[in-house]
Amino acid sequence: MKRRIAVPGVAVLGMALMGMGIMKSPPVQAQPVEIAVTIPEIPNNAYRPYVSVWIEDANDDVVTTLAVWSKEPDWLKDMRRWWRKAGRYDQGDLDSVSGATRKPGRYNLSWDGMDTSGNAVAPGTYVVNVEAAREHGGRSLVRQEITLGDKEQHLITEPQEELGEIEISVKSKSGE
Amino acid sequence: MKKGMMLMGAAVLAGGFMVSTASAHPLWMLPSEFNLSTEESFWITVDATASHGVFSFDKPIGLDNVSIYGPENDRRRIGPYYKGQRRSVFDLEIAEQGTYKVELKTPVRYMTSYVVGERDTRRRMMATKIEAASQIPDDAREVTTTMAQNISVFYVTQGAPSTAVLEPTGEGFELHALTHPSDVVVGEAAQFRFTYNGEPISEMDVEVVPFGTPYRDSRLQTDLVSDADGTVSYTPALAGPHLLSANLRLAQESVLADQVGVNFLLSFEALSQ
């Protein structure tokens, strides 16, 4: 709903300029989003968690997966929501975001506002999802709503059993 | 196919007392996994038992009536199996991506019941209408023959769900999974439709109970009634295995019976939000 309303002035101006042939390609660019994921140190458990980071839209439909840190495919399903909504429908497009499991620490990711087909998403409400599942441990899912439009946002989520705080920054559009 | 089933039916009927005792109980199956993310072939293991409890063990069952269908709806072999004192177990290789169907379908049995004598004593015998005619007392009243069948089913999906095994055929009692059994999610309404010979079964009682009744106070049973289109809607509150059971009693006059009785059980996993 929201994403239909928010048409930032800049985009409108851009379209107008385009119509006059002044601007070339339509860079209907969304605000870049920076996501810092913290994997907590857990005493007496050396297993590294499986972690996935992805974006859903306001209808809970997957927009794109930003990262999957795993080892054996057998346990991908333990990232339950990600597996159900994105992982099991992989057509090879997840290769580029897949990597090895990580040690405890802080990891920086970013989302350029593009969906899996490389199209810029419309302004509106989106949900940053971070899910972690660990052998001999638990499963944590963090879902944080963000709004892409023209406002900057800075959000920090509560730490969970398998996830430290997640810091999310919605930046101003590049070049502004 | 039909002939084979008939022959099997005869064999089981000949088995006599034990079979009829066991089939008085609902037959449930519970797989070790309903959903897999493996890339290679993977074995799952399945518990099967005849029990009035929800996923509790009572009696072992014969596995001759278990059919396994691969993602193309093609028949697959059962793996190693075991029959214990309280349950039966079988393994099953999930070698391909997509949804498999595992169905336990007992051969059709005929049961005739009647009341007799001044005290209206109710009696039953395993007999078709024709067989019963020569066996029941002359003064028997309220004579009804039921064609009875137990059907128990679950679906297991490797990777993305597929739908070939969900296609209805229009024959007998059937589940139409309007919501894919591998897409039932906590907090989201799942819809299942039921038909008999392709006709919607309306006003049928359907109950759903989540796993774990011995470990909680409330049974958490949800009672549903199918609508005119034969559909029920269920929104799970808990993640994990659930047992859906439906009991059909349908008046249907034939040479061998007066009504059809089906006990249907579907085991499914409600996935986390």
Short mmCIF file of C-alpha atoms in Angstrom, two decimals:
data_model
loop_
_atom_site.label_atom_id
_atom_site.label_comp_id
_atom_site.label_asym_id
_atom_site.label_seq_id
_atom_site.Cartn_x
_atom_site.Cartn_y
_atom_site.Cartn_z
CA MET A 1 0.00 0.00 0.00
CA LYS A 2 2.54 2.51 1.23
CA ARG A 3 4.88 1.98 -1.64
CA ARG A 4 2.31 3.27 -4.12
CA ILE A 5 2.02 6.57 -2.31
CA ALA A 6 5.62 7.53 -1.78
CA VAL A 7 6.86 9.01 -5.03
CA PRO A 8 9.85 11.11 -4.15
CA GLY A 9 10.18 14.43 -5.90
CA VAL A 10 13.56 13.54 -7.25
CA ALA A 11 12.20 10.57 -9.15
CA VAL A 12 9.41 12.68 -10.59
CA LEU A 13 11.92 15.31 -11.67
CA GLY A 14 14.09 12.56 -13.15
CA MET A 15 11.19 11.26 -15.17
CA ALA A 16 10.37 14.74 -16.36
CA LEU A 17 13.96 15.31 -17.43
CA MET A 18 13.95 11.96 -19.15
CA GLY A 19 10.85 12.95 -21.07
CA MET A 20 12.70 16.02 -22.30
CA GLY A 21 15.58 13.82 -23.39
CA ILE A 22 17.97 15.42 -20.93
CA MET A 23 18.56 12.32 -18.79
CA LYS A 24 19.31 9.00 -20.45
CA SER A 25 18.56 5.68 -18.70
CA PRO A 26 15.91 5.67 -15.95
CA PRO A 27 17.86 5.28 -12.72
CA VAL A 28 14.78 4.82 -10.54
CA GLN A 29 17.17 4.13 -7.77
CA ALA A 30 16.15 3.02 -4.31
CA GLN A 31 17.98 4.06 -1.19
CA PRO A 32 20.95 1.83 -0.41
CA VAL A 33 20.54 -0.24 2.75
CA GLU A 34 23.44 -1.31 4.93
CA ILE A 35 22.96 -4.28 7.21
CA ALA A 36 25.44 -5.24 9.90
CA VAL A 37 24.86 -8.75 11.24
CA THR A 38 26.46 -9.85 14.48
CA ILE A 39 27.02 -13.53 15.18
CA PRO A 40 27.31 -13.84 18.94
CA GLU A 41 29.97 -15.78 20.81
CA ILE A 42 28.24 -18.71 22.50
CA PRO A 43 30.07 -20.44 25.34
CA ASN A 44 30.64 -24.19 24.96
CA ASN A 45 29.37 -24.35 21.42
CA ALA A 46 31.93 -24.23 18.67
CA TYR A 47 29.43 -24.89 15.90
CA ARG A 48 29.02 -22.01 13.52
CA PRO A 49 25.47 -21.02 12.76
CA TYR A 50 23.89 -21.18 9.34
CA VAL A 51 22.78 -17.65 8.53
CA SER A 52 20.63 -16.20 5.79
CA VAL A 53 19.83 -12.57 5.09
CA TRP A 54 17.07 -11.60 2.69
CA ILE A 55 14.51 -8.96 1.84
CA GLU A 56 10.75 -9.38 1.64
CA ASP A 57 8.19 -6.87 0.47
CA ALA A 58 5.07 -5.68 2.31
CA ASN A 59 3.21 -8.83 1.15
CA ASP A 60 5.88 -11.11 2.63
CA ASP A 61 7.06 -12.03 -0.86
CA VAL A 62 10.79 -12.48 -1.28
CA VAL A 63 12.54 -9.67 -3.14
CA THR A 64 16.10 -10.98 -2.99
CA THR A 65 18.50 -12.99 -0.88
CA LEU A 66 21.61 -11.10 0.19
CA ALA A 67 23.62 -13.82 1.92
CA VAL A 68 23.53 -17.51 2.81
CA TRP A 69 26.32 -18.80 5.02
CA SER A 70 26.19 -22.56 5.26
CA LYS A 71 28.06 -25.81 4.84
CA GLU A 72 25.93 -28.90 4.13
CA PRO A 73 22.76 -28.46 2.05
CA ASP A 74 20.99 -30.94 4.38
CA TRP A 75 20.59 -28.31 7.08
CA LEU A 76 19.59 -25.37 4.91
CA LYS A 77 16.00 -26.21 5.84
CA ASP A 78 16.75 -25.34 9.46
CA MET A 79 16.73 -21.72 8.40
CA ARG A 80 13.04 -22.43 8.29
CA ARG A 81 11.50 -19.29 6.92
CA TRP A 82 14.26 -18.63 4.42
CA TRP A 83 14.14 -22.23 3.19
CA ARG A 84 10.38 -22.17 2.85
CA LYS A 85 10.19 -18.82 1.12
CA ALA A 86 13.40 -18.64 -0.92
CA GLY A 87 15.90 -21.49 -0.58
CA ARG A 88 13.76 -24.29 -1.90
CA TYR A 89 12.88 -22.32 -5.02
CA ASP A 90 16.53 -21.65 -5.91
CA GLN A 91 17.17 -21.83 -9.64
CA GLY A 92 20.90 -21.36 -9.28
CA ASP A 93 20.56 -17.67 -8.50
CA LEU A 94 21.66 -18.17 -4.90
CA ASP A 95 25.18 -19.29 -5.83
CA SER A 96 26.45 -15.74 -5.96
CA VAL A 97 25.31 -14.95 -2.42
CA SER A 98 26.24 -18.29 -0.85
CA GLY A 99 29.35 -18.69 1.24
CA ALA A 100 30.94 -20.55 4.11
CA THR A 101 29.74 -20.28 7.68
CA ARG A 102 31.24 -17.44 9.72
CA LYS A 103 32.89 -17.15 13.10
CA PRO A 104 31.34 -14.95 15.78
CA GLY A 105 31.79 -11.32 14.77
CA ARG A 106 30.21 -8.43 12.93
CA TYR A 107 29.62 -8.68 9.21
CA ASN A 108 28.59 -5.91 6.87
CA LEU A 109 26.17 -6.48 4.03
CA SER A 110 24.40 -4.11 1.74
CA TRP A 111 21.33 -4.09 -0.43
CA ASP A 112 21.29 -1.92 -3.53
CA GLY A 113 17.49 -1.91 -3.74
CA MET A 114 17.43 -4.37 -6.62
CA ASP A 115 15.32 -7.53 -6.86
CA THR A 116 16.73 -10.85 -8.14
CA SER A 117 16.13 -9.87 -11.75
CA GLY A 118 18.16 -6.70 -11.31
CA ASN A 119 15.24 -4.28 -11.28
CA ALA A 120 15.10 -1.44 -8.79
CA VAL A 121 12.23 -1.90 -6.36
CA ALA A 122 9.48 0.68 -5.92
CA PRO A 123 9.53 2.94 -2.86
CA GLY A 124 7.57 1.51 0.06
CA THR A 125 7.75 -0.88 2.97
CA TYR A 126 10.19 -3.77 2.97
CA VAL A 127 11.30 -6.24 5.59
CA VAL A 128 14.91 -7.11 6.32
CA ASN A 129 15.08 -10.76 7.45
CA VAL A 130 17.98 -12.38 9.24
CA GLU A 131 17.68 -16.03 10.28
CA ALA A 132 20.26 -18.13 12.09
CA ALA A 133 20.16 -21.84 13.00
CA ARG A 134 22.92 -23.71 14.78
CA GLU A 135 23.66 -27.35 15.46
CA HIS A 136 23.17 -28.06 19.16
CA GLY A 137 21.77 -24.59 19.35
CA GLY A 138 18.57 -22.83 18.45
CA ARG A 139 17.02 -20.88 15.64
CA SER A 140 16.51 -17.13 15.64
CA LEU A 141 14.62 -15.02 13.15
CA VAL A 142 14.73 -11.24 13.10
CA ARG A 143 12.36 -9.29 10.87
CA GLN A 144 12.77 -5.54 10.68
CA GLU A 145 10.54 -3.31 8.61
CA ILE A 146 12.15 -0.48 6.67
CA THR A 147 10.68 2.17 4.41
CA LEU A 148 12.31 3.06 1.15
CA GLY A 149 11.38 6.51 -0.03
CA ASP A 150 13.45 9.52 0.75
CA LYS A 151 14.08 9.35 4.49
CA GLU A 152 17.20 8.02 6.11
CA GLN A 153 16.69 5.45 8.84
CA HIS A 154 18.91 3.87 11.43
CA LEU A 155 17.56 0.83 13.25
CA ILE A 156 19.05 -1.59 15.76
CA THR A 157 17.22 -4.83 16.60
CA GLU A 158 17.19 -6.63 19.93
CA PRO A 159 19.76 -9.44 20.29
CA GLN A 160 18.36 -12.97 20.08
CA GLU A 161 19.66 -16.35 21.18
CA GLU A 162 21.50 -16.99 17.92
CA LEU A 163 21.86 -13.43 16.63
CA GLY A 164 23.42 -10.36 18.13
CA GLU A 165 21.98 -6.96 17.35
CA ILE A 166 21.37 -6.21 13.70
CA GLU A 167 22.14 -2.66 12.65
CA ILE A 168 20.26 -1.43 9.63
CA SER A 169 20.91 1.89 7.90
CA VAL A 170 18.76 3.17 5.10
CA LYS A 171 21.03 5.69 3.40
CA SER A 172 20.25 8.65 1.23
CA LYS A 173 20.48 7.94 -2.46
CA SER A 174 24.02 8.06 -3.78
CA GLY A 175 25.01 11.40 -5.20
CA GLU A 176 22.61 13.35 -2.98
CA MET B 1 -4.56 -52.65 -10.68
CA LYS B 2 -8.15 -53.08 -9.58
CA LYS B 3 -7.83 -56.84 -9.76
CA GLY B 4 -4.68 -56.77 -7.68
CA MET B 5 -6.43 -54.76 -4.99
CA MET B 6 -9.35 -57.17 -4.94
CA LEU B 7 -7.01 -60.11 -4.53
CA MET B 8 -5.17 -58.39 -1.73
CA GLY B 9 -8.49 -57.63 -0.12
CA ALA B 10 -9.39 -61.29 -0.18
CA ALA B 11 -6.06 -62.23 1.34
CA VAL B 12 -6.43 -59.76 4.17
CA LEU B 13 -10.00 -60.74 4.88
CA ALA B 14 -8.83 -64.33 5.11
CA GLY B 15 -6.32 -63.10 7.68
CA GLY B 16 -9.26 -62.95 9.99
CA PHE B 17 -9.53 -61.65 13.50
CA MET B 18 -6.31 -59.68 13.92
CA VAL B 19 -6.92 -57.58 10.86
CA SER B 20 -10.41 -56.57 11.84
CA THR B 21 -9.16 -55.61 15.31
CA ALA B 22 -6.40 -53.48 13.90
CA SER B 23 -8.59 -51.77 11.37
CA ALA B 24 -10.97 -50.62 14.05
CA HIS B 25 -8.21 -48.16 14.91
CA PRO B 26 -7.16 -45.21 12.81
CA LEU B 27 -3.90 -45.93 11.00
CA TRP B 28 -1.46 -43.10 11.17
CA MET B 29 1.99 -42.61 9.68
CA LEU B 30 4.61 -40.15 10.85
CA PRO B 31 7.76 -39.55 8.79
CA SER B 32 11.05 -38.43 10.30
CA GLU B 33 11.00 -35.44 7.94
CA PHE B 34 8.28 -33.82 5.86
CA ASN B 35 10.60 -31.38 4.10
CA LEU B 36 14.19 -31.82 2.99
CA SER B 37 16.93 -29.56 1.67
CA THR B 38 19.33 -32.33 0.71
CA GLU B 39 20.83 -32.29 -2.76
CA GLU B 40 21.60 -35.99 -2.85
CA SER B 41 19.36 -38.96 -2.22
CA PHE B 42 18.21 -39.12 1.38
CA TRP B 43 16.48 -41.81 3.44
CA ILE B 44 13.61 -40.91 5.68
CA THR B 45 12.08 -43.30 8.18
CA VAL B 46 8.39 -43.64 8.92
CA ASP B 47 6.46 -44.87 11.95
CA ALA B 48 3.14 -46.51 11.23
CA THR B 49 0.66 -47.75 13.80
CA ALA B 50 -2.99 -48.41 14.47
CA SER B 51 -3.93 -46.24 17.42
CA HIS B 52 -6.67 -44.04 18.76
CA GLY B 53 -4.07 -41.59 20.06
CA VAL B 54 -2.54 -38.77 18.07
CA PHE B 55 0.90 -40.03 17.06
CA SER B 56 0.96 -42.48 19.96
CA PHE B 57 1.91 -46.11 19.39
CA ASP B 58 -0.51 -48.95 19.97
CA LYS B 59 -0.51 -51.75 17.40
CA PRO B 60 1.76 -52.60 14.48
CA ILE B 61 0.24 -52.79 11.04
CA GLY B 62 0.92 -54.72 7.87
CA LEU B 63 2.77 -52.59 5.35
CA ASP B 64 1.49 -54.45 2.28
CA ASN B 65 -0.98 -51.66 1.70
CA VAL B 66 1.56 -48.83 1.66
CA SER B 67 2.05 -47.23 -1.74
CA ILE B 68 4.77 -44.72 -2.49
CA TYR B 69 4.54 -42.28 -5.37
CA GLY B 70 7.48 -40.22 -6.68
CA PRO B 71 7.24 -36.61 -7.89
CA GLU B 72 5.96 -37.81 -11.31
CA ASN B 73 3.24 -39.78 -9.51
CA ASP B 74 5.09 -43.00 -10.40
CA ARG B 75 5.20 -45.92 -7.99
CA ARG B 76 8.32 -46.34 -5.84
CA ARG B 77 9.64 -49.16 -3.72
CA ILE B 78 9.44 -49.30 0.02
CA GLY B 79 12.82 -49.61 1.76
CA PRO B 80 13.75 -51.72 4.78
CA TYR B 81 10.87 -52.34 7.16
CA TYR B 82 10.22 -53.75 10.57
CA LYS B 83 7.16 -54.84 12.47
CA GLY B 84 7.45 -54.49 16.21
CA GLN B 85 5.05 -55.09 19.06
CA ARG B 86 3.65 -51.56 19.04
CA ARG B 87 4.47 -50.08 15.69
CA SER B 88 5.67 -50.77 12.20
CA VAL B 89 8.58 -48.88 10.69
CA PHE B 90 9.67 -48.47 7.11
CA ASP B 91 12.34 -46.48 5.37
CA LEU B 92 11.92 -44.65 2.15
CA GLU B 93 14.50 -43.21 -0.23
CA ILE B 94 13.87 -39.67 -1.39
CA ALA B 95 16.05 -39.50 -4.45
CA GLU B 96 14.55 -36.66 -6.45
CA GLN B 97 13.45 -33.08 -6.05
CA GLY B 98 9.74 -32.53 -5.60
CA THR B 99 6.85 -33.97 -3.62
CA TYR B 100 6.38 -37.66 -2.84
CA LYS B 101 3.11 -39.17 -1.67
CA VAL B 102 2.95 -42.05 0.77
CA GLU B 103 -0.44 -43.68 1.09
CA LEU B 104 -1.69 -46.51 3.26
CA LYS B 105 -4.97 -47.72 1.88
CA THR B 106 -6.63 -50.77 3.35
CA PRO B 107 -8.62 -53.02 1.04
CA VAL B 108 -12.33 -52.35 1.12
CA ARG B 109 -14.13 -54.34 3.84
CA TYR B 110 -17.84 -54.99 4.20
CA MET B 111 -19.46 -54.90 7.57
CA THR B 112 -23.11 -55.66 8.16
CA SER B 113 -24.78 -54.60 11.38
CA TYR B 114 -28.29 -55.36 12.58
CA VAL B 115 -30.41 -55.52 15.73
CA VAL B 116 -32.14 -58.66 16.79
CA GLY B 117 -34.31 -60.05 19.61
CA GLU B 118 -36.63 -58.38 22.07
CA ARG B 119 -33.80 -56.41 23.63
CA ASP B 120 -32.62 -54.94 20.33
CA THR B 121 -29.18 -56.49 20.63
CA ARG B 122 -26.83 -54.99 18.06
CA ARG B 123 -24.72 -57.47 16.15
CA ARG B 124 -22.14 -57.10 13.40
CA MET B 125 -20.49 -59.43 10.97
CA MET B 126 -17.88 -59.01 8.28
CA ALA B 127 -20.12 -59.67 5.32
CA THR B 128 -21.42 -58.01 2.18
CA LYS B 129 -25.12 -57.47 1.72
CA ILE B 130 -25.33 -60.65 -0.32
CA GLU B 131 -23.32 -62.75 2.12
CA ALA B 132 -25.25 -61.37 5.08
CA ALA B 133 -28.64 -62.16 3.54
CA SER B 134 -28.11 -65.88 4.06
CA GLN B 135 -26.46 -65.52 7.48
CA ILE B 136 -28.46 -63.07 9.53
CA PRO B 137 -31.52 -64.25 11.52
CA ASP B 138 -34.90 -63.89 9.85
CA ASP B 139 -36.07 -61.38 12.45
CA ALA B 140 -33.04 -59.09 12.09
CA ARG B 141 -33.93 -55.39 11.86
CA GLU B 142 -32.08 -52.21 10.89
CA VAL B 143 -29.79 -54.20 8.65
CA THR B 144 -27.06 -51.96 7.21
CA THR B 145 -24.00 -52.95 5.26
CA THR B 146 -21.08 -50.54 5.19
CA MET B 147 -18.30 -50.62 2.66
CA ALA B 148 -15.41 -49.46 4.85
CA GLN B 149 -11.91 -48.29 4.09
CA ASN B 150 -9.03 -46.68 5.96
CA ILE B 151 -6.82 -44.25 4.12
CA SER B 152 -3.76 -42.65 5.66
CA VAL B 153 -1.47 -40.33 3.75
CA PHE B 154 1.43 -37.95 4.06
CA TYR B 155 3.57 -35.98 1.63
CA VAL B 156 7.30 -35.40 1.80
CA THR B 157 9.05 -32.77 -0.27
CA GLN B 158 12.67 -32.43 -1.24
CA GLY B 159 13.45 -28.90 -2.44
CA ALA B 160 10.53 -27.08 -4.04
CA PRO B 161 7.03 -28.59 -3.71
CA SER B 162 5.56 -30.19 -6.86
CA THR B 163 1.95 -31.08 -7.59
CA ALA B 164 1.77 -34.25 -9.75
CA VAL B 165 0.99 -36.43 -6.71
CA LEU B 166 -1.82 -34.08 -5.69
CA GLU B 167 -3.86 -34.50 -8.86
CA PRO B 168 -7.28 -35.99 -8.05
CA THR B 169 -8.60 -38.83 -10.20
CA GLY B 170 -12.31 -38.54 -9.46
CA GLU B 171 -12.43 -42.03 -7.93
CA GLY B 172 -13.33 -42.84 -4.34
CA PHE B 173 -12.43 -40.64 -1.38
CA GLU B 174 -9.93 -37.98 -2.28
CA LEU B 175 -8.10 -35.06 -0.73
CA HIS B 176 -7.69 -31.99 -2.90
CA ALA B 177 -4.83 -30.09 -1.34
CA LEU B 178 -5.88 -26.52 -2.15
CA THR B 179 -2.96 -25.60 0.08
CA HIS B 180 0.06 -27.74 -0.75
CA PRO B 181 0.80 -29.98 2.26
CA SER B 182 4.37 -28.65 2.19
CA ASP B 183 3.07 -25.09 2.35
CA VAL B 184 1.04 -25.20 5.54
CA VAL B 185 2.34 -22.36 7.69
CA VAL B 186 1.67 -21.28 11.26
CA GLY B 187 -0.76 -18.36 11.26
CA GLU B 188 -1.85 -18.86 7.65
CA ALA B 189 -5.14 -20.48 6.66
CA ALA B 190 -4.62 -23.84 4.94
CA GLN B 191 -7.46 -25.23 2.85
CA PHE B 192 -8.26 -28.84 2.11
CA ARG B 193 -11.11 -30.11 0.01
CA PHE B 194 -12.64 -33.57 0.02
CA THR B 195 -14.55 -35.42 -2.67
CA TYR B 196 -16.07 -38.85 -3.15
CA ASN B 197 -16.12 -40.04 -6.76
CA GLY B 198 -15.45 -36.43 -7.68
CA GLU B 199 -18.44 -35.03 -5.78
CA PRO B 200 -17.75 -32.60 -2.93
CA ILE B 201 -18.29 -34.07 0.54
CA SER B 202 -20.21 -31.45 2.47
CA GLU B 203 -20.93 -31.36 6.20
CA MET B 204 -18.23 -33.88 7.02
CA ASP B 205 -16.63 -33.71 10.46
CA VAL B 206 -12.91 -33.08 10.28
CA GLU B 207 -10.62 -32.74 13.28
CA VAL B 208 -7.03 -31.53 13.47
CA VAL B 209 -4.71 -32.10 16.42
CA PRO B 210 -1.08 -31.01 16.71
CA PHE B 211 1.64 -33.41 17.87
CA GLY B 212 2.37 -33.78 21.58
CA THR B 213 -0.95 -34.43 23.32
CA PRO B 214 0.72 -36.45 26.14
CA TYR B 215 2.89 -33.48 27.06
CA ARG B 216 0.28 -30.79 27.47
CA ASP B 217 -3.01 -30.26 29.25
CA SER B 218 -5.22 -29.39 26.33
CA ARG B 219 -5.59 -31.70 23.37
CA LEU B 220 -5.76 -28.51 21.21
CA GLN B 221 -8.18 -30.22 18.87
CA THR B 222 -9.85 -28.12 16.21
CA ASP B 223 -13.22 -29.37 15.00
CA LEU B 224 -14.15 -28.41 11.48
CA VAL B 225 -17.08 -29.15 9.20
CA SER B 226 -16.66 -29.19 5.43
CA ASP B 227 -18.69 -26.59 3.53
CA ALA B 228 -20.93 -27.15 0.51
CA ASP B 229 -17.86 -27.37 -1.70
CA GLY B 230 -16.29 -29.99 0.58
CA THR B 231 -13.67 -27.57 1.88
CA VAL B 232 -12.29 -26.97 5.35
CA SER B 233 -9.93 -24.21 6.41
CA TYR B 234 -7.41 -24.61 9.23
CA THR B 235 -4.96 -22.08 10.62
CA PRO B 236 -2.23 -23.80 12.65
CA ALA B 237 -1.10 -22.13 15.85
CA LEU B 238 1.83 -24.47 16.49
CA ALA B 239 4.69 -25.55 14.25
CA GLY B 240 5.29 -29.27 13.82
CA PRO B 241 3.40 -32.42 12.86
CA HIS B 242 -0.39 -32.39 12.82
CA LEU B 243 -2.90 -35.18 12.34
CA LEU B 244 -6.03 -34.37 10.36
CA SER B 245 -8.76 -36.95 10.51
CA ALA B 246 -12.01 -37.10 8.59
CA ASN B 247 -14.81 -39.61 8.88
CA LEU B 248 -17.11 -40.10 5.94
CA ARG B 249 -20.47 -41.87 6.19
CA LEU B 250 -22.27 -41.67 2.90
CA ALA B 251 -25.48 -43.45 1.94
CA GLN B 252 -24.73 -45.18 -1.32
CA GLU B 253 -26.82 -48.10 -2.39
CA SER B 254 -25.03 -50.87 -4.29
CA VAL B 255 -25.31 -54.61 -4.71
CA LEU B 256 -22.89 -55.23 -1.87
CA ALA B 257 -23.51 -52.35 0.55
CA ASP B 258 -25.88 -49.59 1.68
CA GLN B 259 -23.32 -47.01 2.68
CA VAL B 260 -19.70 -46.03 2.34
CA GLY B 261 -17.51 -45.42 5.39
CA VAL B 262 -14.06 -43.92 5.09
CA ASN B 263 -11.64 -43.03 7.85
CA PHE B 264 -9.08 -40.67 6.38
CA LEU B 265 -5.94 -39.44 8.09
CA LEU B 266 -3.50 -36.86 6.80
CA SER B 267 -0.22 -36.23 8.60
CA PHE B 268 1.32 -32.89 7.76
CA GLU B 269 3.85 -30.44 9.13
CA ALA B 270 2.90 -26.89 9.97
CA LEU B 271 5.97 -24.86 9.04
CA SER B 272 7.37 -22.02 11.15
CA GLN B 273 6.41 -18.49 10.35
#
